[in-house]
């Protein structure tokens, strides 16, 4: 209508929609880069399919159906009206967001390769479990790493400051897919169908340690942002 009072809420809503669309696009690009690089590395360096066809299709289907639509339900950050307007270039992802997509994807690739090499017995800290164990650990590190990235990439503030429970649909979707991945690996008949090997508690702890390092690496730079925009 003609009321000037509506200008600020309209700008706030427009910035929220653009931010959620940008986060969704950035997450989708990160997923695509991660899976493509892992497939190329597996075929060229290790001569194996590091992810498997069926589990990869199932993971992408669950991400498409459950996680990606939840970006639309992400509420506004408190600082969204304090930001300077974005450059009117017509691009969803700017240069910074493209760099961030590559950094996140390559770090998840790094974790997945470390998990594969650990499961395959490349390091003395873990006995050789064979290629199937390495593939299973690589898929677990990759899929759970992407789910963790979906939670961490929603805001420029740290996860605790932004609010873990502010998007319940996103949280439940991530937990549901994480449980599905664990069951896919743990249940004998699904593991055999996907070409996986059930992981021991020690192997799950290694994957969990890699995810914890990913959490620290991604959240630490946000502390500076949180102080700057407080």
Coordinates of C-alpha atoms in Angstrom, one line a residue:
X1 CA 0.0 0.0 0.0
X2 CA 1.0 3.7 0.2
X3 CA 2.2 3.6 3.8
X4 CA 5.9 4.4 4.3
X5 CA 5.8 2.3 7.4
X6 CA 5.9 -0.8 5.2
X7 CA 9.2 0.0 3.5
X8 CA 11.5 -1.4 6.2
X9 CA 9.6 -4.7 6.6
X10 CA 9.6 -5.1 2.8
X11 CA 13.3 -4.6 2.6
X12 CA 13.9 -6.9 5.6
X13 CA 11.8 -9.6 3.9
X14 CA 13.5 -9.1 0.6
X15 CA 16.9 -9.5 2.2
X16 CA 15.8 -12.6 4.1
X17 CA 14.6 -14.2 0.8
X18 CA 17.8 -13.3 -1.0
X19 CA 19.9 -14.6 1.9
X20 CA 18.1 -18.0 2.1
X21 CA 18.3 -18.4 -1.7
X22 CA 22.0 -17.6 -1.6
X23 CA 22.6 -20.1 1.3
X24 CA 20.6 -22.8 -0.6
X25 CA 22.6 -22.2 -3.8
X26 CA 25.9 -22.2 -1.9
X27 CA 25.0 -25.5 -0.2
X28 CA 24.0 -27.1 -3.4
X29 CA 27.2 -26.0 -5.1
X30 CA 29.2 -27.4 -2.2
X31 CA 27.5 -30.8 -2.4
X32 CA 28.1 -30.9 -6.2
X33 CA 31.8 -30.0 -5.9
X34 CA 32.4 -32.4 -3.0
X35 CA 30.9 -35.4 -4.7
X36 CA 32.5 -34.7 -8.1
X37 CA 36.0 -34.3 -6.7
X38 CA 35.6 -37.4 -4.6
X39 CA 34.5 -39.4 -7.6
X40 CA 37.5 -38.1 -9.6
X41 CA 40.0 -38.7 -6.8
X42 CA 38.6 -42.2 -6.2
X43 CA 38.9 -43.1 -9.9
X44 CA 42.3 -41.6 -10.5
X45 CA 44.3 -42.0 -7.3
X46 CA 42.7 -45.1 -5.6
X47 CA 41.1 -46.9 -8.5
X48 CA 37.9 -47.3 -6.6
X49 CA 34.4 -45.7 -6.5
X50 CA 34.8 -44.0 -3.1
X51 CA 31.1 -43.3 -2.7
X52 CA 29.1 -46.0 -4.4
X53 CA 26.3 -45.4 -6.8
X54 CA 23.2 -46.5 -4.8
X55 CA 24.1 -44.8 -1.5
X56 CA 25.0 -41.6 -3.4
X57 CA 21.7 -41.5 -5.2
X58 CA 19.8 -42.2 -1.9
X59 CA 21.8 -39.4 -0.1
X60 CA 21.1 -36.9 -2.9
X61 CA 17.5 -37.8 -2.9
X62 CA 17.1 -37.3 0.8
X63 CA 19.0 -34.0 0.7
X64 CA 16.8 -32.8 -2.1
X65 CA 13.5 -33.8 -0.4
X66 CA 14.3 -32.9 3.2
X67 CA 17.2 -30.5 3.7
X68 CA 17.2 -28.2 0.8
X69 CA 13.5 -27.1 1.2
X70 CA 14.2 -26.2 4.8
X71 CA 16.4 -23.3 3.8
X72 CA 13.2 -21.4 2.9
X73 CA 12.1 -21.6 6.6
X74 CA 15.3 -20.0 7.9
X75 CA 14.4 -16.9 9.9
X76 CA 16.1 -13.5 9.6
X77 CA 19.4 -12.8 11.4
X78 CA 19.2 -9.9 13.8
X79 CA 21.9 -8.0 12.0
X80 CA 20.4 -8.3 8.5
X81 CA 19.3 -4.7 8.4
X82 CA 22.7 -3.5 9.5
X83 CA 24.4 -4.9 6.4
X84 CA 25.3 -2.7 3.4
X85 CA 23.2 -3.4 0.3
X86 CA 24.6 -6.1 -2.0
X87 CA 26.1 -5.2 -5.3
X88 CA 23.3 -5.2 -7.9
X89 CA 25.1 -7.6 -10.3
X90 CA 22.2 -10.0 -10.7
X91 CA 24.3 -12.9 -9.3
X92 CA 23.1 -15.1 -6.5
X93 CA 26.6 -16.1 -5.4
X94 CA 29.2 -13.4 -5.2
X95 CA 32.9 -14.0 -5.3
X96 CA 33.1 -14.5 -1.5
X97 CA 30.3 -17.1 -1.6
X98 CA 32.0 -19.0 -4.5
X99 CA 35.3 -19.1 -2.6
X100 CA 33.5 -20.3 0.5
X101 CA 31.8 -23.1 -1.4
X102 CA 35.1 -24.3 -2.8
X103 CA 36.8 -24.1 0.6
X104 CA 34.0 -26.0 2.4
X105 CA 33.8 -28.7 -0.4
X106 CA 37.5 -29.3 -0.5
X107 CA 37.7 -29.6 3.3
X108 CA 35.0 -32.2 3.3
X109 CA 36.8 -33.9 0.5
X110 CA 40.0 -33.8 2.6
X111 CA 38.2 -35.4 5.6
X112 CA 36.7 -38.1 3.3
X113 CA 40.1 -39.0 1.8
X114 CA 41.6 -39.2 5.3
X115 CA 38.7 -41.4 6.4
X116 CA 39.2 -43.7 3.4
X117 CA 42.9 -44.0 3.9
X118 CA 42.4 -44.7 7.6
X119 CA 39.9 -47.4 6.9
X120 CA 42.1 -48.9 4.2
X121 CA 45.0 -49.2 6.7
X122 CA 47.2 -46.4 5.3
X123 CA 48.0 -45.1 8.9
X124 CA 49.4 -47.1 11.7
X125 CA 46.8 -45.9 14.2
X126 CA 44.2 -48.1 12.6
X127 CA 44.6 -51.7 11.4
X128 CA 43.9 -52.4 7.7
X129 CA 40.2 -53.0 7.1
X130 CA 40.3 -53.2 3.4
X131 CA 38.8 -51.1 0.6
X132 CA 35.2 -51.7 1.7
X133 CA 35.9 -50.3 5.1
X134 CA 37.7 -47.3 3.6
X135 CA 34.8 -46.7 1.2
X136 CA 32.3 -46.9 4.1
X137 CA 34.3 -44.5 6.3
X138 CA 34.7 -42.1 3.3
X139 CA 30.9 -42.1 2.6
X140 CA 30.1 -41.6 6.3
X141 CA 32.6 -38.6 6.6
X142 CA 31.2 -37.1 3.3
X143 CA 27.5 -37.5 4.0
X144 CA 27.6 -36.4 7.7
X145 CA 30.0 -33.6 6.8
X146 CA 27.5 -32.2 4.3
X147 CA 24.7 -32.5 6.8
X148 CA 26.9 -30.6 9.4
X149 CA 27.7 -28.0 6.8
X150 CA 23.9 -27.5 6.2
X151 CA 23.6 -26.5 9.8
X152 CA 26.7 -24.3 9.9
X153 CA 26.1 -22.4 6.6
X154 CA 22.8 -20.9 7.6
X155 CA 24.3 -17.8 9.3
X156 CA 27.5 -15.8 9.5
X157 CA 27.3 -16.0 13.2
X158 CA 28.4 -19.1 15.2
X159 CA 25.9 -21.9 15.5
X160 CA 25.3 -21.3 19.3
X161 CA 24.8 -17.6 18.8
X162 CA 22.5 -18.0 15.8
X163 CA 20.4 -20.6 17.5
X164 CA 20.5 -24.4 17.0
X165 CA 16.7 -24.7 17.3
X166 CA 15.6 -21.6 15.3
X167 CA 14.8 -23.8 12.3
X168 CA 13.3 -27.0 13.7
X169 CA 12.5 -28.4 10.3
X170 CA 16.1 -28.1 9.2
X171 CA 17.4 -29.7 12.5
X172 CA 14.9 -32.6 12.3
X173 CA 15.7 -33.2 8.6
X174 CA 19.5 -33.3 9.3
X175 CA 19.0 -35.7 12.3
X176 CA 16.7 -37.9 10.2
X177 CA 19.2 -38.2 7.3
X178 CA 22.1 -38.8 9.7
X179 CA 20.2 -41.6 11.4
X180 CA 19.4 -43.0 7.9
X181 CA 23.0 -42.9 6.9
X182 CA 24.0 -44.7 10.2
X183 CA 21.4 -47.4 9.6
X184 CA 22.4 -47.8 6.0
X185 CA 25.9 -48.6 7.2
X186 CA 25.1 -50.5 10.3
X187 CA 22.3 -52.9 9.2
X188 CA 23.9 -55.9 7.5
X189 CA 21.5 -56.3 4.6
X190 CA 21.6 -52.6 3.7
X191 CA 25.4 -52.5 4.1
X192 CA 25.7 -55.5 1.7
X193 CA 23.3 -53.9 -0.8
X194 CA 25.3 -50.7 -0.8
X195 CA 28.7 -52.4 -0.8
X196 CA 29.6 -51.2 2.7
X197 CA 31.3 -52.8 5.6
X198 CA 29.8 -52.3 9.1
X199 CA 32.0 -50.0 11.1
X200 CA 33.4 -50.6 14.6
X201 CA 33.0 -48.2 17.4
X202 CA 36.6 -47.1 16.9
X203 CA 36.0 -46.3 13.3
X204 CA 32.9 -44.3 14.1
X205 CA 34.9 -42.4 16.6
X206 CA 37.5 -41.5 13.9
X207 CA 34.7 -40.2 11.7
X208 CA 33.3 -38.3 14.7
X209 CA 36.7 -36.7 15.3
X210 CA 36.9 -35.6 11.7
X211 CA 33.4 -34.0 12.0
X212 CA 34.5 -32.3 15.2
X213 CA 37.5 -30.8 13.5
X214 CA 35.3 -29.6 10.7
X215 CA 33.0 -27.9 13.2
X216 CA 35.9 -26.1 14.9
X217 CA 37.5 -25.0 11.6
X218 CA 34.3 -23.6 10.2
X219 CA 33.0 -21.9 13.3
X220 CA 36.3 -20.3 14.5
X221 CA 36.4 -17.5 11.9
X222 CA 32.7 -16.7 12.8
X223 CA 33.8 -15.6 16.2
X224 CA 35.4 -12.4 14.7
X225 CA 32.2 -11.8 12.7
X226 CA 30.0 -12.3 15.8
X227 CA 32.0 -9.6 17.6
X228 CA 32.0 -7.3 14.6
X229 CA 28.3 -7.4 14.0
X230 CA 27.2 -7.6 17.7

